[in-house]
Structure formats: structure tokens, C-alpha cells
mmCIF file of N, CA and C in Angstrom:
data_model
loop_
_atom_site.group_PDB
_atom_site.id
_atom_site.type_symbol
_atom_site.label_atom_id
_atom_site.label_comp_id
_atom_site.label_asym_id
_atom_site.label_seq_id
_atom_site.Cartn_x
_atom_site.Cartn_y
_atom_site.Cartn_z
ATOM 1 N N MET A 1 44.539 52.949 -67.486
ATOM 2 C CA MET A 1 43.228 52.764 -66.952
ATOM 3 C C MET A 1 42.181 53.105 -67.997
ATOM 4 N N ALA A 2 41.118 52.304 -68.004
ATOM 5 C CA ALA A 2 40.013 52.504 -68.988
ATOM 6 C C ALA A 2 39.151 53.664 -68.529
ATOM 7 N N GLU A 3 38.543 54.260 -69.555
ATOM 8 C CA GLU A 3 37.576 55.322 -69.267
ATOM 9 C C GLU A 3 36.343 54.737 -68.697
ATOM 10 N N VAL A 4 35.673 55.456 -67.763
ATOM 11 C CA VAL A 4 34.421 55.007 -67.176
ATOM 12 C C VAL A 4 33.270 55.571 -67.982
ATOM 13 N N THR A 5 32.385 54.696 -68.441
ATOM 14 C CA THR A 5 31.208 55.198 -69.182
ATOM 15 C C THR A 5 30.080 55.530 -68.217
ATOM 16 N N GLN A 6 28.926 55.987 -68.782
ATOM 17 C CA GLN A 6 27.842 56.382 -67.956
ATOM 18 C C GLN A 6 27.187 55.217 -67.161
ATOM 19 N N LYS A 7 27.286 54.053 -67.720
ATOM 20 C CA LYS A 7 26.642 52.880 -67.102
ATOM 21 C C LYS A 7 27.576 52.089 -66.141
ATOM 22 N N GLU A 8 28.642 52.761 -65.730
ATOM 23 C CA GLU A 8 29.618 52.090 -64.851
ATOM 24 C C GLU A 8 29.842 52.950 -63.594
ATOM 25 N N ALA A 9 30.230 52.241 -62.507
ATOM 26 C CA ALA A 9 30.596 52.949 -61.263
ATOM 27 C C ALA A 9 31.931 52.315 -60.802
ATOM 28 N N ARG A 10 32.809 53.161 -60.214
ATOM 29 C CA ARG A 10 34.092 52.695 -59.806
ATOM 30 C C ARG A 10 34.344 52.988 -58.352
ATOM 31 N N ALA A 11 35.260 52.284 -57.768
ATOM 32 C CA ALA A 11 35.777 52.535 -56.404
ATOM 33 C C ALA A 11 37.222 52.087 -56.382
ATOM 34 N N VAL A 12 38.070 52.862 -55.715
ATOM 35 C CA VAL A 12 39.480 52.537 -55.638
ATOM 36 C C VAL A 12 39.900 52.584 -54.162
ATOM 37 N N LEU A 13 40.738 51.609 -53.772
ATOM 38 C CA LEU A 13 41.276 51.598 -52.423
ATOM 39 C C LEU A 13 42.830 51.562 -52.596
ATOM 40 N N LYS A 14 43.459 52.610 -52.137
ATOM 41 C CA LYS A 14 44.947 52.690 -52.211
ATOM 42 C C LYS A 14 45.506 52.350 -50.813
ATOM 43 N N TYR A 15 46.643 51.726 -50.839
ATOM 44 C CA TYR A 15 47.400 51.443 -49.611
ATOM 45 C C TYR A 15 46.626 50.507 -48.686
ATOM 46 N N ALA A 16 45.986 49.455 -49.228
ATOM 47 C CA ALA A 16 45.303 48.489 -48.383
ATOM 48 C C ALA A 16 46.371 47.660 -47.653
ATOM 49 N N ARG A 17 46.176 47.440 -46.338
ATOM 50 C CA ARG A 17 47.168 46.758 -45.529
ATOM 51 C C ARG A 17 47.052 45.233 -45.698
ATOM 52 N N THR A 18 47.129 44.752 -46.905
ATOM 53 C CA THR A 18 47.194 43.349 -47.175
ATOM 54 C C THR A 18 48.047 43.137 -48.434
ATOM 55 N N SER A 19 48.678 42.045 -48.568
ATOM 56 C CA SER A 19 49.490 41.815 -49.737
ATOM 57 C C SER A 19 48.633 41.589 -50.943
ATOM 58 N N PRO A 20 49.112 41.935 -52.117
ATOM 59 C CA PRO A 20 48.334 41.724 -53.327
ATOM 60 C C PRO A 20 47.978 40.273 -53.567
ATOM 61 N N THR A 21 48.869 39.360 -53.185
ATOM 62 C CA THR A 21 48.607 37.936 -53.327
ATOM 63 C C THR A 21 47.411 37.458 -52.545
ATOM 64 N N LYS A 22 47.337 37.944 -51.269
ATOM 65 C CA LYS A 22 46.193 37.555 -50.444
ATOM 66 C C LYS A 22 44.902 38.227 -50.932
ATOM 67 N N ALA A 23 45.007 39.428 -51.421
ATOM 68 C CA ALA A 23 43.800 40.128 -51.947
ATOM 69 C C ALA A 23 43.319 39.392 -53.186
ATOM 70 N N ARG A 24 44.222 38.938 -54.035
ATOM 71 C CA ARG A 24 43.839 38.258 -55.300
ATOM 72 C C ARG A 24 43.117 36.929 -54.997
ATOM 73 N N GLN A 25 43.447 36.265 -53.918
ATOM 74 C CA GLN A 25 42.736 35.043 -53.584
ATOM 75 C C GLN A 25 41.231 35.291 -53.418
ATOM 76 N N VAL A 26 40.961 36.411 -52.784
ATOM 77 C CA VAL A 26 39.552 36.823 -52.561
ATOM 78 C C VAL A 26 38.937 37.365 -53.831
ATOM 79 N N ILE A 27 39.664 38.186 -54.546
ATOM 80 C CA ILE A 27 39.141 38.857 -55.749
ATOM 81 C C ILE A 27 38.795 37.850 -56.830
ATOM 82 N N ASN A 28 39.610 36.777 -56.987
ATOM 83 C CA ASN A 28 39.341 35.817 -58.046
ATOM 84 C C ASN A 28 38.004 35.054 -57.801
ATOM 85 N N LEU A 29 37.519 35.012 -56.565
ATOM 86 C CA LEU A 29 36.275 34.319 -56.287
ATOM 87 C C LEU A 29 35.064 35.085 -56.748
ATOM 88 N N ILE A 30 35.186 36.450 -56.782
ATOM 89 C CA ILE A 30 33.973 37.240 -57.092
ATOM 90 C C ILE A 30 34.035 37.909 -58.480
ATOM 91 N N ARG A 31 35.115 37.757 -59.199
ATOM 92 C CA ARG A 31 35.232 38.407 -60.518
ATOM 93 C C ARG A 31 34.099 37.963 -61.449
ATOM 94 N N GLY A 32 33.346 38.931 -62.043
ATOM 95 C CA GLY A 32 32.316 38.648 -63.013
ATOM 96 C C GLY A 32 30.976 38.300 -62.406
ATOM 97 N N LYS A 33 30.834 38.229 -61.099
ATOM 98 C CA LYS A 33 29.599 37.855 -60.444
ATOM 99 C C LYS A 33 28.703 39.073 -60.241
ATOM 100 N N ASP A 34 27.407 38.814 -60.026
ATOM 101 C CA ASP A 34 26.470 39.878 -59.639
ATOM 102 C C ASP A 34 26.848 40.377 -58.226
ATOM 103 N N VAL A 35 26.505 41.665 -57.958
ATOM 104 C CA VAL A 35 26.939 42.250 -56.679
ATOM 105 C C VAL A 35 26.295 41.583 -55.498
ATOM 106 N N GLY A 36 25.077 41.126 -55.588
ATOM 107 C CA GLY A 36 24.390 40.458 -54.478
ATOM 108 C C GLY A 36 25.118 39.132 -54.124
ATOM 109 N N VAL A 37 25.436 38.397 -55.160
ATOM 110 C CA VAL A 37 26.147 37.089 -54.978
ATOM 111 C C VAL A 37 27.524 37.356 -54.432
ATOM 112 N N ALA A 38 28.218 38.391 -54.952
ATOM 113 C CA ALA A 38 29.552 38.696 -54.472
ATOM 114 C C ALA A 38 29.579 39.056 -53.010
ATOM 115 N N LEU A 39 28.569 39.899 -52.600
ATOM 116 C CA LEU A 39 28.485 40.311 -51.208
ATOM 117 C C LEU A 39 28.278 39.093 -50.283
ATOM 118 N N ALA A 40 27.407 38.222 -50.720
ATOM 119 C CA ALA A 40 27.124 36.963 -49.931
ATOM 120 C C ALA A 40 28.366 36.120 -49.793
ATOM 121 N N LEU A 41 29.105 36.000 -50.897
ATOM 122 C CA LEU A 41 30.333 35.226 -50.857
ATOM 123 C C LEU A 41 31.375 35.799 -49.911
ATOM 124 N N LEU A 42 31.520 37.140 -49.970
ATOM 125 C CA LEU A 42 32.510 37.839 -49.144
ATOM 126 C C LEU A 42 32.159 37.735 -47.641
ATOM 127 N N GLN A 43 30.837 37.842 -47.344
ATOM 128 C CA GLN A 43 30.447 37.749 -45.925
ATOM 129 C C GLN A 43 30.663 36.375 -45.349
ATOM 130 N N GLY A 44 30.607 35.369 -46.183
ATOM 131 C CA GLY A 44 30.812 33.982 -45.728
ATOM 132 C C GLY A 44 32.272 33.572 -45.712
ATOM 133 N N LEU A 45 33.155 34.418 -46.213
ATOM 134 C CA LEU A 45 34.550 34.045 -46.336
ATOM 135 C C LEU A 45 35.345 34.445 -45.120
ATOM 136 N N ASN A 46 36.126 33.581 -44.539
ATOM 137 C CA ASN A 46 36.886 33.851 -43.335
ATOM 138 C C ASN A 46 38.290 34.298 -43.639
ATOM 139 N N LYS A 47 38.428 35.439 -44.278
ATOM 140 C CA LYS A 47 39.729 36.008 -44.593
ATOM 141 C C LYS A 47 39.714 37.494 -44.315
ATOM 142 N N ARG A 48 40.881 38.023 -43.885
ATOM 143 C CA ARG A 48 40.964 39.452 -43.587
ATOM 144 C C ARG A 48 40.777 40.315 -44.869
ATOM 145 N N ALA A 49 41.282 39.827 -45.951
ATOM 146 C CA ALA A 49 41.163 40.565 -47.224
ATOM 147 C C ALA A 49 39.679 40.636 -47.666
ATOM 148 N N ALA A 50 38.885 39.655 -47.262
ATOM 149 C CA ALA A 50 37.470 39.645 -47.623
ATOM 150 C C ALA A 50 36.773 40.811 -47.008
ATOM 151 N N ARG A 51 37.093 41.218 -45.763
ATOM 152 C CA ARG A 51 36.493 42.368 -45.136
ATOM 153 C C ARG A 51 36.812 43.666 -45.927
ATOM 154 N N ILE A 52 38.071 43.731 -46.362
ATOM 155 C CA ILE A 52 38.533 44.906 -47.093
ATOM 156 C C ILE A 52 37.834 45.069 -48.422
ATOM 157 N N VAL A 53 37.764 43.890 -49.173
ATOM 158 C CA VAL A 53 37.121 43.956 -50.515
ATOM 159 C C VAL A 53 35.614 44.182 -50.377
ATOM 160 N N GLU A 54 35.023 43.612 -49.295
ATOM 161 C CA GLU A 54 33.578 43.803 -49.097
ATOM 162 C C GLU A 54 33.264 45.300 -48.854
ATOM 163 N N LYS A 55 34.050 45.949 -48.092
ATOM 164 C CA LYS A 55 33.885 47.391 -47.827
ATOM 165 C C LYS A 55 34.040 48.225 -49.120
ATOM 166 N N LEU A 56 35.009 47.803 -49.944
ATOM 167 C CA LEU A 56 35.209 48.494 -51.210
ATOM 168 C C LEU A 56 34.055 48.265 -52.160
ATOM 169 N N LEU A 57 33.516 47.051 -52.182
ATOM 170 C CA LEU A 57 32.361 46.739 -53.047
ATOM 171 C C LEU A 57 31.105 47.529 -52.640
ATOM 172 N N LYS A 58 30.921 47.649 -51.328
ATOM 173 C CA LYS A 58 29.794 48.498 -50.838
ATOM 174 C C LYS A 58 29.968 49.926 -51.273
ATOM 175 N N SER A 59 31.200 50.417 -51.229
ATOM 176 C CA SER A 59 31.503 51.792 -51.693
ATOM 177 C C SER A 59 31.172 51.945 -53.183
ATOM 178 N N ALA A 60 31.498 50.971 -54.010
ATOM 179 C CA ALA A 60 31.258 51.012 -55.417
ATOM 180 C C ALA A 60 29.703 50.954 -55.656
ATOM 181 N N ILE A 61 29.004 50.206 -54.865
ATOM 182 C CA ILE A 61 27.544 50.142 -55.000
ATOM 183 C C ILE A 61 26.944 51.499 -54.631
ATOM 184 N N ALA A 62 27.445 52.152 -53.594
ATOM 185 C CA ALA A 62 26.946 53.487 -53.253
ATOM 186 C C ALA A 62 27.225 54.458 -54.356
ATOM 187 N N ASN A 63 28.409 54.359 -55.016
ATOM 188 C CA ASN A 63 28.717 55.243 -56.134
ATOM 189 C C ASN A 63 27.752 54.985 -57.267
ATOM 190 N N ALA A 64 27.377 53.723 -57.490
ATOM 191 C CA ALA A 64 26.433 53.387 -58.562
ATOM 192 C C ALA A 64 25.029 53.999 -58.262
ATOM 193 N N GLU A 65 24.636 53.964 -56.973
ATOM 194 C CA GLU A 65 23.345 54.603 -56.606
ATOM 195 C C GLU A 65 23.360 56.074 -56.866
ATOM 196 N N GLN A 66 24.545 56.740 -56.625
ATOM 197 C CA GLN A 66 24.643 58.161 -56.925
ATOM 198 C C GLN A 66 24.503 58.461 -58.406
ATOM 199 N N LYS A 67 24.879 57.505 -59.265
ATOM 200 C CA LYS A 67 24.782 57.685 -60.697
ATOM 201 C C LYS A 67 23.428 57.205 -61.242
ATOM 202 N N ASP A 68 22.483 56.881 -60.344
ATOM 203 C CA ASP A 68 21.125 56.362 -60.745
ATOM 204 C C ASP A 68 21.220 55.115 -61.545
ATOM 205 N N LEU A 69 22.129 54.228 -61.188
ATOM 206 C CA LEU A 69 22.107 52.910 -61.823
ATOM 207 C C LEU A 69 21.239 51.924 -61.054
ATOM 208 N N ASP A 70 20.757 50.901 -61.742
ATOM 209 C CA ASP A 70 19.908 49.877 -61.105
ATOM 210 C C ASP A 70 20.768 48.934 -60.331
ATOM 211 N N VAL A 71 20.713 49.012 -58.990
ATOM 212 C CA VAL A 71 21.633 48.193 -58.119
ATOM 213 C C VAL A 71 21.368 46.697 -58.296
ATOM 214 N N ASP A 72 20.120 46.288 -58.543
ATOM 215 C CA ASP A 72 19.807 44.875 -58.704
ATOM 216 C C ASP A 72 20.358 44.301 -59.968
ATOM 217 N N ASN A 73 20.779 45.157 -60.908
ATOM 218 C CA ASN A 73 21.198 44.702 -62.245
ATOM 219 C C ASN A 73 22.728 44.864 -62.396
ATOM 220 N N LEU A 74 23.451 45.123 -61.332
ATOM 221 C CA LEU A 74 24.912 45.371 -61.404
ATOM 222 C C LEU A 74 25.699 44.105 -61.307
ATOM 223 N N TYR A 75 26.826 44.064 -61.988
ATOM 224 C CA TYR A 75 27.825 42.980 -61.882
ATOM 225 C C TYR A 75 29.208 43.583 -61.826
ATOM 226 N N ILE A 76 30.152 42.783 -61.350
ATOM 227 C CA ILE A 76 31.546 43.236 -61.286
ATOM 228 C C ILE A 76 32.192 43.030 -62.627
ATOM 229 N N LYS A 77 32.400 44.178 -63.336
ATOM 230 C CA LYS A 77 32.988 44.132 -64.691
ATOM 231 C C LYS A 77 34.488 43.946 -64.594
ATOM 232 N N GLU A 78 35.123 44.627 -63.703
ATOM 233 C CA GLU A 78 36.555 44.563 -63.513
ATOM 234 C C GLU A 78 36.942 44.670 -62.072
ATOM 235 N N ILE A 79 37.843 43.881 -61.613
ATOM 236 C CA ILE A 79 38.410 44.002 -60.256
ATOM 237 C C ILE A 79 39.834 43.497 -60.284
ATOM 238 N N ARG A 80 40.741 44.267 -59.694
ATOM 239 C CA ARG A 80 42.098 43.869 -59.725
ATOM 240 C C ARG A 80 42.834 44.436 -58.483
ATOM 241 N N ALA A 81 43.927 43.757 -58.114
ATOM 242 C CA ALA A 81 44.750 44.170 -57.019
ATOM 243 C C ALA A 81 46.219 44.365 -57.553
ATOM 244 N N GLU A 82 46.769 45.521 -57.376
ATOM 245 C CA GLU A 82 48.102 45.814 -57.836
ATOM 246 C C GLU A 82 49.023 46.056 -56.651
ATOM 247 N N ASP A 83 50.348 45.934 -56.907
ATOM 248 C CA ASP A 83 51.313 46.149 -55.878
ATOM 249 C C ASP A 83 51.344 47.613 -55.457
ATOM 250 N N GLY A 84 51.419 47.804 -54.109
ATOM 251 C CA GLY A 84 51.641 49.155 -53.574
ATOM 252 C C GLY A 84 53.067 49.203 -53.063
ATOM 253 N N PRO A 85 53.388 50.193 -52.236
ATOM 254 C CA PRO A 85 54.736 50.278 -51.695
ATOM 255 C C PRO A 85 54.981 49.132 -50.708
ATOM 256 N N ILE A 86 56.260 48.927 -50.455
ATOM 257 C CA ILE A 86 56.666 47.898 -49.483
ATOM 258 C C ILE A 86 57.416 48.514 -48.379
ATOM 259 N N LEU A 87 56.960 48.328 -47.130
ATOM 260 C CA LEU A 87 57.693 48.798 -45.962
ATOM 261 C C LEU A 87 58.761 47.713 -45.650
ATOM 262 N N LYS A 88 59.966 48.148 -45.451
ATOM 263 C CA LYS A 88 61.067 47.235 -45.153
ATOM 264 C C LYS A 88 61.494 47.367 -43.709
ATOM 265 N N ARG A 89 61.471 46.267 -43.026
ATOM 266 C CA ARG A 89 61.865 46.256 -41.610
ATOM 267 C C ARG A 89 62.890 45.175 -41.427
ATOM 268 N N TYR A 90 63.700 45.302 -40.400
ATOM 269 C CA TYR A 90 64.744 44.288 -40.142
ATOM 270 C C TYR A 90 64.505 43.667 -38.779
ATOM 271 N N MET A 91 64.681 42.362 -38.711
ATOM 272 C CA MET A 91 64.482 41.636 -37.461
ATOM 273 C C MET A 91 65.822 40.957 -37.102
ATOM 274 N N PRO A 92 66.285 41.148 -35.898
ATOM 275 C CA PRO A 92 67.528 40.492 -35.450
ATOM 276 C C PRO A 92 67.376 38.955 -35.406
ATOM 277 N N ARG A 93 68.414 38.287 -35.889
ATOM 278 C CA ARG A 93 68.436 36.844 -35.887
ATOM 279 C C ARG A 93 69.682 36.318 -35.164
ATOM 280 N N ALA A 94 69.884 35.064 -35.206
ATOM 281 C CA ALA A 94 71.029 34.447 -34.489
ATOM 282 C C ALA A 94 72.347 34.842 -35.149
ATOM 283 N N TYR A 95 73.404 34.782 -34.357
ATOM 284 C CA TYR A 95 74.781 35.065 -34.751
ATOM 285 C C TYR A 95 74.946 36.483 -35.272
ATOM 286 N N GLY A 96 74.152 37.423 -34.703
ATOM 287 C CA GLY A 96 74.314 38.814 -35.107
ATOM 288 C C GLY A 96 73.842 39.192 -36.492
ATOM 289 N N ARG A 97 73.099 38.260 -37.109
ATOM 290 C CA ARG A 97 72.584 38.540 -38.513
ATOM 291 C C ARG A 97 71.225 39.320 -38.354
ATOM 292 N N ALA A 98 70.770 39.792 -39.468
ATOM 293 C CA ALA A 98 69.434 40.419 -39.546
ATOM 294 C C ALA A 98 68.675 39.926 -40.777
ATOM 295 N N THR A 99 67.401 39.807 -40.672
ATOM 296 C CA THR A 99 66.562 39.327 -41.730
ATOM 297 C C THR A 99 65.595 40.467 -42.086
ATOM 298 N N MET A 100 65.393 40.694 -43.404
ATOM 299 C CA MET A 100 64.454 41.710 -43.854
ATOM 300 C C MET A 100 63.015 41.209 -43.801
ATOM 301 N N ILE A 101 62.123 42.027 -43.281
ATOM 302 C CA ILE A 101 60.739 41.712 -43.268
ATOM 303 C C ILE A 101 60.027 42.726 -44.232
ATOM 304 N N LYS A 102 59.329 42.197 -45.219
ATOM 305 C CA LYS A 102 58.680 43.087 -46.172
ATOM 306 C C LYS A 102 57.177 43.124 -45.825
ATOM 307 N N ARG A 103 56.659 44.340 -45.545
ATOM 308 C CA ARG A 103 55.239 44.502 -45.292
ATOM 309 C C ARG A 103 54.625 45.113 -46.549
ATOM 310 N N ARG A 104 53.859 44.292 -47.223
ATOM 311 C CA ARG A 104 53.338 44.711 -48.542
ATOM 312 C C ARG A 104 51.972 45.442 -48.432
ATOM 313 N N PHE A 105 51.790 46.383 -49.288
ATOM 314 C CA PHE A 105 50.531 47.081 -49.417
ATOM 315 C C PHE A 105 50.002 46.811 -50.837
ATOM 316 N N SER A 106 48.741 47.014 -51.035
ATOM 317 C CA SER A 106 48.113 46.813 -52.347
ATOM 318 C C SER A 106 47.131 47.895 -52.659
ATOM 319 N N HIS A 107 46.973 48.148 -53.962
ATOM 320 C CA HIS A 107 45.950 49.046 -54.474
ATOM 321 C C HIS A 107 44.891 48.181 -55.147
ATOM 322 N N ILE A 108 43.626 48.368 -54.710
ATOM 323 C CA ILE A 108 42.535 47.531 -55.252
ATOM 324 C C ILE A 108 41.568 48.429 -56.036
ATOM 325 N N TYR A 109 41.256 48.012 -57.261
ATOM 326 C CA TYR A 109 40.315 48.758 -58.142
ATOM 327 C C TYR A 109 39.144 47.851 -58.480
ATOM 328 N N ILE A 110 37.955 48.517 -58.469
ATOM 329 C CA ILE A 110 36.734 47.748 -58.818
ATOM 330 C C ILE A 110 35.869 48.600 -59.740
ATOM 331 N N THR A 111 35.295 47.986 -60.761
ATOM 332 C CA THR A 111 34.384 48.646 -61.663
ATOM 333 C C THR A 111 33.140 47.828 -61.772
ATOM 334 N N LEU A 112 31.963 48.434 -61.535
ATOM 335 C CA LEU A 112 30.679 47.797 -61.645
ATOM 336 C C LEU A 112 29.985 48.309 -62.900
ATOM 337 N N ALA A 113 29.205 47.442 -63.548
ATOM 338 C CA ALA A 113 28.479 47.845 -64.737
ATOM 339 C C ALA A 113 27.104 47.200 -64.703
ATOM 340 N N GLU A 114 26.135 47.789 -65.453
ATOM 341 C CA GLU A 114 24.789 47.232 -65.549
ATOM 342 C C GLU A 114 24.725 46.183 -66.663
ATOM 343 N N ARG A 115 23.991 45.095 -66.363
ATOM 344 C CA ARG A 115 23.772 44.085 -67.412
ATOM 345 C C ARG A 115 22.710 44.598 -68.374
ATOM 346 N N GLU A 116 22.925 44.312 -69.652
ATOM 347 C CA GLU A 116 21.910 44.697 -70.642
ATOM 348 C C GLU A 116 20.736 43.744 -70.620
#
């Protein structure tokens, strides 16, 4: 992980109840955008992962306010979703067989920075 400088704010969400693939669909839409534009995009998006990422983005903005950064001048410098643990469950199927169900978790990281 990269070091956070004075002009950056971070937020981390561990064990998000969504798969990393579904989270990345949402994350790829807002990468590199200004925070105002990103919030507007997330609010208009009809996906469960969008609510999770929106809450995390608001947390990062609040962290930036605590560091006395200019909120109107922030953009998403880095955002990524990594694999978390996998819950493994079994579901009974026909002929006495069983199928594994994998419930995936993800860790989401976001870094905001001020534009020069």
C-alpha cells in the first residue's frame, strides 16, 4: 500500500458483502472523477454495490474535511476492490449430490486527493 501524503484522504471498507467483481463494475465508473460527479453517478445507479461504494466515498470525504482539505477540489485518485474471504456453503441437489455455494466478500479501498 502507498503512503498517504498530507493532501490525501483515505477510507477502507473490509468485509463488504458483495463480490469483488460486482464492486468493480461500480468502481470502474467513478475512477478518476471529481467527488461531486462520482456521488451523482452513484446515486443514479441501480446496483447494490453502488450504495456500499457511495457510503465509503462519503466517509472518505468526511476524512478529507477532518484534514482541512478543500472538498470542492477533491478527486478520486485511487479506488480498488480486492478479494476478501469466501464463505463456503453446500446446497443439496438431485441424486444425493451437493453443490458448493461460494459467498464472496470484498475489501474496498479509496484514496481522495486535491487537484493542483
